[in-house]
Amino acid sequence: MSAFQDLILVEGIQPFSGRYDLILCDVWGVLHNGVAAYTAAGDALTRFRANGGRVVLVSNAPRPGASVGAQLDGFGVPHSAYDAIVTSGDLTRLAIEARVDQVVHHIGPARDMPMYQGLDTRFGTIAEAEYVVCSGFENDELETVETYRERLEAMKARDLLMICANPDLIVERGNTIVPCAGALGVAYEAIGGKVYYAGKPHEPIYERALAVAAELRGSVIAKERVLAVGDAIRTDIAGASGFGIDSLLIARGIHAAELGLHHGPLVSQHVQDWIDRQPVKPLAVTDALAWAA
């Protein structure tokens, strides 16, 4: 790893500014909570860029980067905080383009349909489809995996590939945790279904993000000069570990309750004990994304 390998708790990303040339930053749970932007997070990334770094937002959102950018504008995330956006939706669209002559069955809300914009896509029922794109639950506030059990079994009976446009299991929306497409992907795999995951923690989205950053910078960025920032062990930290880059875990996200943040500030020993139980480990942990305390 790096000179920072013994750090557990840090108060901001300022110490990392000279160490890394590129931050691959998660979006939901780090820059905003699905309702409003975290001002300190936008400021931290803006300062990192002002010091010569690049920032590529890497999101498991099942929509193209341009659509996510418009959403960030609505939340109040400043453009100065990032150079580019790469999403699971971008990779899903590439997978759809590669199957443009096939009938697709879509599972997910209407807000995710921009991934098909401009494509001559043919939609059909499960009985008609040649593959399935799952971008999420049609109503993530009311439905559970069991709501989709019959559809998953019907897909398996036809041996249909599921392209999972958002590998996240859950996400934080305000103060509520809601399920994501990844939960349906895992359930489909559990009954023997084939799933292609378009986003984190899988390598293609990291490869694309580094390629975008290299184009912006005009040169390849070595992996040891890249820091991933995110709030999920399963996607952000595992993805960084598998790709061979350092990572910073944002505690005040989906793991907040496990880390005791609903009852007070981070406690070093509690964090260490929790990290020791995880299958993958970040380089460091911070309460929330900020420049410095």
mmCIF file of C-alpha atoms in Angstrom:
data_model
loop_
_atom_site.group_PDB
_atom_site.id
_atom_site.type_symbol
_atom_site.label_atom_id
_atom_site.label_comp_id
_atom_site.label_asym_id
_atom_site.label_seq_id
_atom_site.Cartn_x
_atom_site.Cartn_y
_atom_site.Cartn_z
ATOM 1 C CA MET A 1 0.000 0.000 0.000
ATOM 2 C CA SER A 2 1.386 3.384 0.986
ATOM 3 C CA ALA A 3 2.798 5.440 3.829
ATOM 4 C CA PHE A 4 -0.776 5.810 5.070
ATOM 5 C CA GLN A 5 -1.298 2.073 5.634
ATOM 6 C CA ASP A 6 -1.310 2.361 9.450
ATOM 7 C CA LEU A 7 -3.995 5.058 9.535
ATOM 8 C CA ILE A 8 -7.430 4.006 10.676
ATOM 9 C CA LEU A 9 -9.306 7.240 11.324
ATOM 10 C CA VAL A 10 -8.633 10.432 9.368
ATOM 11 C CA GLU A 11 -10.385 13.787 9.611
ATOM 12 C CA GLY A 12 -10.393 14.645 5.911
ATOM 13 C CA ILE A 13 -8.690 14.075 2.583
ATOM 14 C CA GLN A 14 -6.167 16.904 2.906
ATOM 15 C CA PRO A 15 -3.324 14.487 3.878
ATOM 16 C CA PHE A 16 -3.960 12.547 0.660
ATOM 17 C CA SER A 17 -3.800 15.547 -1.665
ATOM 18 C CA GLY A 18 -0.141 15.162 -2.599
ATOM 19 C CA ARG A 19 -0.200 11.389 -2.536
ATOM 20 C CA TYR A 20 -2.832 10.783 -5.226
ATOM 21 C CA ASP A 21 -3.427 12.206 -8.700
ATOM 22 C CA LEU A 22 -6.950 10.832 -9.062
ATOM 23 C CA ILE A 23 -9.934 10.239 -6.803
ATOM 24 C CA LEU A 24 -12.634 7.838 -7.954
ATOM 25 C CA CYS A 25 -15.519 9.021 -5.812
ATOM 26 C CA ASP A 26 -18.817 7.337 -5.072
ATOM 27 C CA VAL A 27 -21.855 9.591 -5.335
ATOM 28 C CA TRP A 28 -24.899 8.495 -3.341
ATOM 29 C CA GLY A 29 -24.080 8.452 0.386
ATOM 30 C CA VAL A 30 -20.869 10.433 -0.146
ATOM 31 C CA LEU A 31 -21.785 13.573 -2.127
ATOM 32 C CA HIS A 32 -25.502 13.532 -1.323
ATOM 33 C CA ASN A 33 -28.079 11.465 0.541
ATOM 34 C CA GLY A 34 -30.707 11.309 -2.192
ATOM 35 C CA VAL A 35 -32.296 14.519 -0.938
ATOM 36 C CA ALA A 36 -29.569 17.167 -0.668
ATOM 37 C CA ALA A 37 -25.843 17.627 -1.249
ATOM 38 C CA TYR A 38 -23.249 17.339 1.483
ATOM 39 C CA THR A 39 -21.585 20.751 1.241
ATOM 40 C CA ALA A 40 -18.324 19.698 2.890
ATOM 41 C CA ALA A 41 -17.903 16.828 0.430
ATOM 42 C CA GLY A 42 -18.221 19.091 -2.593
ATOM 43 C CA ASP A 43 -15.773 21.510 -1.027
ATOM 44 C CA ALA A 44 -13.243 18.750 -0.322
ATOM 45 C CA LEU A 45 -13.217 17.518 -3.903
ATOM 46 C CA THR A 46 -13.068 21.079 -5.210
ATOM 47 C CA ARG A 47 -9.947 21.685 -3.085
ATOM 48 C CA PHE A 48 -8.391 18.416 -4.255
ATOM 49 C CA ARG A 49 -8.867 19.505 -7.876
ATOM 50 C CA ALA A 50 -7.518 22.990 -7.117
ATOM 51 C CA ASN A 51 -4.315 21.284 -5.902
ATOM 52 C CA GLY A 52 -3.899 19.555 -9.270
ATOM 53 C CA GLY A 53 -5.860 16.349 -8.744
ATOM 54 C CA ARG A 54 -8.546 14.884 -10.953
ATOM 55 C CA VAL A 55 -11.906 13.558 -9.746
ATOM 56 C CA VAL A 56 -14.061 11.062 -11.603
ATOM 57 C CA LEU A 57 -17.389 10.253 -9.993
ATOM 58 C CA VAL A 58 -18.035 6.513 -10.208
ATOM 59 C CA SER A 59 -21.635 5.640 -9.526
ATOM 60 C CA ASN A 60 -23.765 2.512 -9.594
ATOM 61 C CA ALA A 61 -26.675 4.660 -10.750
ATOM 62 C CA PRO A 62 -28.531 2.827 -13.529
ATOM 63 C CA ARG A 63 -28.658 5.981 -15.660
ATOM 64 C CA PRO A 64 -26.140 7.580 -18.038
ATOM 65 C CA GLY A 65 -23.587 9.976 -16.590
ATOM 66 C CA ALA A 66 -25.282 13.001 -18.156
ATOM 67 C CA SER A 67 -28.542 12.138 -16.412
ATOM 68 C CA VAL A 68 -26.748 11.737 -13.069
ATOM 69 C CA GLY A 69 -25.030 15.080 -13.638
ATOM 70 C CA ALA A 70 -28.407 16.775 -14.023
ATOM 71 C CA GLN A 71 -29.543 15.143 -10.781
ATOM 72 C CA LEU A 72 -26.417 16.394 -8.997
ATOM 73 C CA ASP A 73 -27.216 19.911 -10.202
ATOM 74 C CA GLY A 74 -30.623 19.583 -8.586
ATOM 75 C CA PHE A 75 -29.109 18.485 -5.284
ATOM 76 C CA GLY A 76 -26.624 21.358 -5.345
ATOM 77 C CA VAL A 77 -23.382 19.443 -5.936
ATOM 78 C CA PRO A 78 -20.979 21.969 -7.527
ATOM 79 C CA HIS A 79 -19.429 21.289 -10.947
ATOM 80 C CA SER A 80 -16.097 22.307 -9.424
ATOM 81 C CA ALA A 81 -16.115 19.046 -7.434
ATOM 82 C CA TYR A 82 -15.534 16.709 -10.376
ATOM 83 C CA ASP A 83 -14.107 16.346 -13.868
ATOM 84 C CA ALA A 84 -16.304 13.540 -15.206
ATOM 85 C CA ILE A 85 -18.952 10.978 -14.293
ATOM 86 C CA VAL A 86 -18.904 7.261 -15.107
ATOM 87 C CA THR A 87 -21.954 5.203 -14.193
ATOM 88 C CA SER A 88 -23.213 1.671 -14.155
ATOM 89 C CA GLY A 89 -25.861 3.000 -16.528
ATOM 90 C CA ASP A 90 -23.137 3.893 -19.049
ATOM 91 C CA LEU A 91 -21.849 0.319 -19.045
ATOM 92 C CA THR A 92 -25.392 -1.050 -19.159
ATOM 93 C CA ARG A 93 -26.059 1.024 -22.260
ATOM 94 C CA LEU A 94 -22.968 -0.458 -23.926
ATOM 95 C CA ALA A 95 -24.273 -3.936 -23.114
ATOM 96 C CA ILE A 96 -27.676 -3.014 -24.593
ATOM 97 C CA GLU A 97 -26.030 -1.614 -27.741
ATOM 98 C CA ALA A 98 -24.221 -4.934 -28.173
ATOM 99 C CA ARG A 99 -27.633 -6.669 -28.141
ATOM 100 C CA VAL A 100 -29.591 -4.119 -30.155
ATOM 101 C CA ASP A 101 -31.122 -6.856 -32.327
ATOM 102 C CA GLN A 102 -32.494 -8.732 -29.302
ATOM 103 C CA VAL A 103 -35.742 -8.287 -27.376
ATOM 104 C CA VAL A 104 -35.263 -7.040 -23.808
ATOM 105 C CA HIS A 105 -37.505 -7.262 -20.762
ATOM 106 C CA HIS A 106 -36.955 -4.309 -18.432
ATOM 107 C CA ILE A 107 -37.367 -4.445 -14.653
ATOM 108 C CA GLY A 108 -37.199 -1.064 -12.953
ATOM 109 C CA PRO A 109 -38.792 2.369 -12.583
ATOM 110 C CA ALA A 110 -39.566 4.708 -15.465
ATOM 111 C CA ARG A 111 -36.888 7.161 -14.294
ATOM 112 C CA ASP A 112 -34.206 4.713 -15.485
ATOM 113 C CA MET A 113 -35.384 4.591 -19.106
ATOM 114 C CA PRO A 114 -32.868 7.228 -20.331
ATOM 115 C CA MET A 115 -30.351 4.374 -20.684
ATOM 116 C CA TYR A 116 -32.268 3.344 -23.827
ATOM 117 C CA GLN A 117 -32.569 6.839 -25.285
ATOM 118 C CA GLY A 118 -31.646 6.948 -28.980
ATOM 119 C CA LEU A 119 -31.425 3.157 -29.294
ATOM 120 C CA ASP A 120 -33.745 1.090 -31.467
ATOM 121 C CA THR A 121 -34.608 -1.173 -28.539
ATOM 122 C CA ARG A 122 -37.372 -3.759 -28.742
ATOM 123 C CA PHE A 123 -39.123 -4.439 -25.441
ATOM 124 C CA GLY A 124 -41.094 -7.543 -24.585
ATOM 125 C CA THR A 125 -42.484 -9.752 -21.849
ATOM 126 C CA ILE A 126 -40.380 -12.374 -20.111
ATOM 127 C CA ALA A 127 -41.868 -14.935 -22.485
ATOM 128 C CA GLU A 128 -40.742 -12.844 -25.485
ATOM 129 C CA ALA A 129 -37.413 -11.563 -24.190
ATOM 130 C CA GLU A 130 -33.913 -12.755 -25.078
ATOM 131 C CA TYR A 131 -32.368 -11.037 -22.049
ATOM 132 C CA VAL A 132 -33.382 -8.858 -19.077
ATOM 133 C CA VAL A 133 -32.147 -5.486 -17.858
ATOM 134 C CA CYS A 134 -32.794 -4.863 -14.173
ATOM 135 C CA SER A 135 -32.287 -1.270 -13.052
ATOM 136 C CA GLY A 136 -34.098 -1.533 -9.731
ATOM 137 C CA PHE A 137 -37.426 -2.081 -8.023
ATOM 138 C CA GLU A 138 -40.447 -0.537 -9.696
ATOM 139 C CA ASN A 139 -41.500 0.791 -6.284
ATOM 140 C CA ASP A 140 -38.554 0.574 -3.905
ATOM 141 C CA GLU A 141 -40.545 1.981 -0.991
ATOM 142 C CA LEU A 142 -43.094 -0.852 -0.978
ATOM 143 C CA GLU A 143 -41.644 -3.856 -2.804
ATOM 144 C CA THR A 144 -39.251 -6.570 -1.627
ATOM 145 C CA VAL A 145 -37.342 -9.310 -3.430
ATOM 146 C CA GLU A 146 -40.284 -11.627 -2.791
ATOM 147 C CA THR A 147 -42.456 -9.343 -4.932
ATOM 148 C CA TYR A 148 -40.340 -10.457 -7.898
ATOM 149 C CA ARG A 149 -39.976 -14.144 -7.033
ATOM 150 C CA GLU A 150 -42.327 -15.394 -9.786
ATOM 151 C CA ARG A 151 -40.700 -13.188 -12.405
ATOM 152 C CA LEU A 152 -37.218 -14.370 -11.424
ATOM 153 C CA GLU A 153 -38.318 -17.992 -11.624
ATOM 154 C CA ALA A 154 -39.888 -17.381 -15.044
ATOM 155 C CA MET A 155 -36.617 -15.815 -16.216
ATOM 156 C CA LYS A 156 -34.629 -18.788 -14.911
ATOM 157 C CA ALA A 157 -36.977 -21.221 -16.665
ATOM 158 C CA ARG A 158 -35.983 -19.538 -19.947
ATOM 159 C CA ASP A 159 -32.318 -19.254 -18.919
ATOM 160 C CA LEU A 160 -32.312 -15.499 -19.543
ATOM 161 C CA LEU A 161 -29.260 -13.381 -18.787
ATOM 162 C CA MET A 162 -29.908 -10.516 -16.362
ATOM 163 C CA ILE A 163 -27.896 -7.343 -16.892
ATOM 164 C CA CYS A 164 -27.910 -5.732 -13.453
ATOM 165 C CA ALA A 165 -27.658 -1.979 -13.998
ATOM 166 C CA ASN A 166 -27.037 -1.196 -10.315
ATOM 167 C CA PRO A 167 -25.114 -3.792 -8.265
ATOM 168 C CA ASP A 168 -25.868 -2.001 -4.970
ATOM 169 C CA LEU A 169 -28.005 -4.021 -2.554
ATOM 170 C CA ILE A 170 -29.328 -0.980 -0.684
ATOM 171 C CA VAL A 171 -28.963 2.786 -0.726
ATOM 172 C CA GLU A 172 -29.695 5.598 1.697
ATOM 173 C CA ARG A 173 -32.468 7.986 0.669
ATOM 174 C CA GLY A 174 -32.629 10.722 3.274
ATOM 175 C CA ASN A 175 -33.007 8.785 6.514
ATOM 176 C CA THR A 176 -34.471 5.700 4.825
ATOM 177 C CA ILE A 177 -32.723 2.618 3.434
ATOM 178 C CA VAL A 178 -34.247 1.331 0.173
ATOM 179 C CA PRO A 179 -33.353 -1.770 -1.909
ATOM 180 C CA CYS A 180 -31.517 -1.624 -5.230
ATOM 181 C CA ALA A 181 -31.229 -3.800 -8.322
ATOM 182 C CA GLY A 182 -28.296 -5.706 -6.838
ATOM 183 C CA ALA A 183 -30.686 -7.365 -4.388
ATOM 184 C CA LEU A 184 -32.615 -8.812 -7.327
ATOM 185 C CA GLY A 185 -29.370 -9.827 -9.029
ATOM 186 C CA VAL A 186 -28.249 -11.745 -5.948
ATOM 187 C CA ALA A 187 -31.674 -13.413 -5.669
ATOM 188 C CA TYR A 188 -31.527 -14.445 -9.339
ATOM 189 C CA GLU A 189 -28.032 -15.901 -8.910
ATOM 190 C CA ALA A 190 -29.274 -17.800 -5.839
ATOM 191 C CA ILE A 191 -31.697 -19.782 -8.042
ATOM 192 C CA GLY A 192 -29.039 -20.398 -10.690
ATOM 193 C CA GLY A 193 -29.628 -17.390 -12.935
ATOM 194 C CA LYS A 194 -26.837 -15.725 -14.933
ATOM 195 C CA VAL A 195 -26.097 -12.098 -14.030
ATOM 196 C CA TYR A 196 -23.803 -9.493 -15.585
ATOM 197 C CA TYR A 197 -23.118 -6.681 -13.110
ATOM 198 C CA ALA A 198 -22.407 -3.392 -14.880
ATOM 199 C CA GLY A 199 -20.948 -1.430 -11.949
ATOM 200 C CA LYS A 200 -18.903 -1.655 -8.757
ATOM 201 C CA PRO A 201 -17.284 -3.831 -7.458
ATOM 202 C CA HIS A 202 -16.575 -5.263 -10.926
ATOM 203 C CA GLU A 203 -13.540 -4.223 -12.971
ATOM 204 C CA PRO A 204 -15.117 -2.803 -16.170
ATOM 205 C CA ILE A 205 -16.388 0.361 -14.483
ATOM 206 C CA TYR A 206 -12.947 1.040 -12.942
ATOM 207 C CA GLU A 207 -11.210 0.457 -16.263
ATOM 208 C CA ARG A 208 -13.564 2.897 -17.942
ATOM 209 C CA ALA A 209 -13.100 5.492 -15.181
ATOM 210 C CA LEU A 210 -9.307 5.320 -15.478
ATOM 211 C CA ALA A 211 -9.533 5.598 -19.258
ATOM 212 C CA VAL A 212 -11.699 8.717 -18.928
ATOM 213 C CA ALA A 213 -9.266 10.219 -16.397
ATOM 214 C CA ALA A 214 -6.266 9.458 -18.639
ATOM 215 C CA GLU A 215 -7.958 11.199 -21.556
ATOM 216 C CA LEU A 216 -8.672 14.263 -19.411
ATOM 217 C CA ARG A 217 -5.125 14.356 -18.042
ATOM 218 C CA GLY A 218 -3.397 13.489 -21.283
ATOM 219 C CA SER A 219 -1.476 10.614 -19.711
ATOM 220 C CA VAL A 220 -2.053 7.282 -17.998
ATOM 221 C CA ILE A 221 -2.480 7.445 -14.214
ATOM 222 C CA ALA A 222 -0.734 4.669 -12.284
ATOM 223 C CA LYS A 223 -2.937 2.679 -9.918
ATOM 224 C CA GLU A 224 -0.783 3.602 -6.926
ATOM 225 C CA ARG A 225 -1.752 7.227 -7.591
ATOM 226 C CA VAL A 226 -5.504 6.487 -7.428
ATOM 227 C CA LEU A 227 -7.745 6.656 -4.339
ATOM 228 C CA ALA A 228 -11.292 5.283 -4.313
ATOM 229 C CA VAL A 229 -13.745 6.955 -1.920
ATOM 230 C CA GLY A 230 -17.047 5.352 -0.974
ATOM 231 C CA ASP A 231 -19.414 4.305 1.791
ATOM 232 C CA ALA A 232 -19.989 0.613 1.008
ATOM 233 C CA ILE A 233 -17.688 -2.273 1.881
ATOM 234 C CA ARG A 234 -19.336 -4.635 -0.634
ATOM 235 C CA THR A 235 -19.028 -2.343 -3.656
ATOM 236 C CA ASP A 236 -16.692 0.623 -3.101
ATOM 237 C CA ILE A 237 -14.049 -0.987 -0.898
ATOM 238 C CA ALA A 238 -14.223 -4.481 -2.403
ATOM 239 C CA GLY A 239 -14.097 -3.011 -5.899
ATOM 240 C CA ALA A 240 -11.043 -0.914 -5.096
ATOM 241 C CA SER A 241 -9.325 -3.880 -3.468
ATOM 242 C CA GLY A 242 -10.015 -6.135 -6.440
ATOM 243 C CA PHE A 243 -8.769 -3.487 -8.857
ATOM 244 C CA GLY A 244 -5.595 -2.907 -6.866
ATOM 245 C CA ILE A 245 -6.122 0.679 -5.683
ATOM 246 C CA ASP A 246 -6.283 2.316 -2.246
ATOM 247 C CA SER A 247 -9.609 3.225 -0.698
ATOM 248 C CA LEU A 248 -11.138 5.525 1.918
ATOM 249 C CA LEU A 249 -14.347 4.431 3.623
ATOM 250 C CA ILE A 250 -16.951 7.071 4.433
ATOM 251 C CA ALA A 251 -18.478 5.924 7.710
ATOM 252 C CA ARG A 252 -21.565 8.133 7.712
ATOM 253 C CA GLY A 253 -23.286 6.165 4.935
ATOM 254 C CA ILE A 254 -24.937 2.772 4.752
ATOM 255 C CA HIS A 255 -22.680 1.394 7.529
ATOM 256 C CA ALA A 256 -23.394 4.265 9.941
ATOM 257 C CA ALA A 257 -25.448 2.157 12.353
ATOM 258 C CA GLU A 258 -22.860 -0.667 12.396
ATOM 259 C CA LEU A 259 -20.136 1.860 13.180
ATOM 260 C CA GLY A 260 -22.141 3.391 16.028
ATOM 261 C CA LEU A 261 -22.685 6.762 14.354
ATOM 262 C CA HIS A 262 -26.351 6.844 15.344
ATOM 263 C CA HIS A 263 -25.190 7.145 18.950
ATOM 264 C CA GLY A 264 -22.183 9.437 18.721
ATOM 265 C CA PRO A 265 -18.845 10.060 16.972
ATOM 266 C CA LEU A 266 -16.532 7.410 15.559
ATOM 267 C CA VAL A 267 -14.578 5.509 18.191
ATOM 268 C CA SER A 268 -11.192 4.248 17.026
ATOM 269 C CA GLN A 269 -11.301 0.830 18.692
ATOM 270 C CA HIS A 270 -14.877 0.182 17.595
ATOM 271 C CA VAL A 271 -13.962 1.065 14.011
ATOM 272 C CA GLN A 272 -10.893 -1.189 14.157
ATOM 273 C CA ASP A 273 -12.931 -4.100 15.505
ATOM 274 C CA TRP A 274 -15.541 -3.626 12.768
ATOM 275 C CA ILE A 275 -12.929 -3.338 10.006
ATOM 276 C CA ASP A 276 -11.218 -6.502 11.254
ATOM 277 C CA ARG A 277 -14.475 -8.410 10.683
ATOM 278 C CA GLN A 278 -14.813 -7.299 7.066
ATOM 279 C CA PRO A 279 -13.713 -9.416 4.087
ATOM 280 C CA VAL A 280 -11.869 -6.438 2.588
ATOM 281 C CA LYS A 281 -10.316 -3.443 4.311
ATOM 282 C CA PRO A 282 -9.957 0.215 3.350
ATOM 283 C CA LEU A 283 -6.742 2.125 3.747
ATOM 284 C CA ALA A 284 -8.485 4.561 6.101
ATOM 285 C CA VAL A 285 -11.879 5.560 7.473
ATOM 286 C CA THR A 286 -13.358 9.012 7.901
ATOM 287 C CA ASP A 287 -16.679 10.165 9.335
ATOM 288 C CA ALA A 288 -17.838 12.050 6.233
ATOM 289 C CA LEU A 289 -16.061 13.352 3.156
ATOM 290 C CA ALA A 290 -14.412 16.652 4.020
ATOM 291 C CA TRP A 291 -11.157 18.481 3.430
ATOM 292 C CA ALA A 292 -10.207 18.651 7.101
ATOM 293 C CA ALA A 293 -11.980 18.670 10.453
#
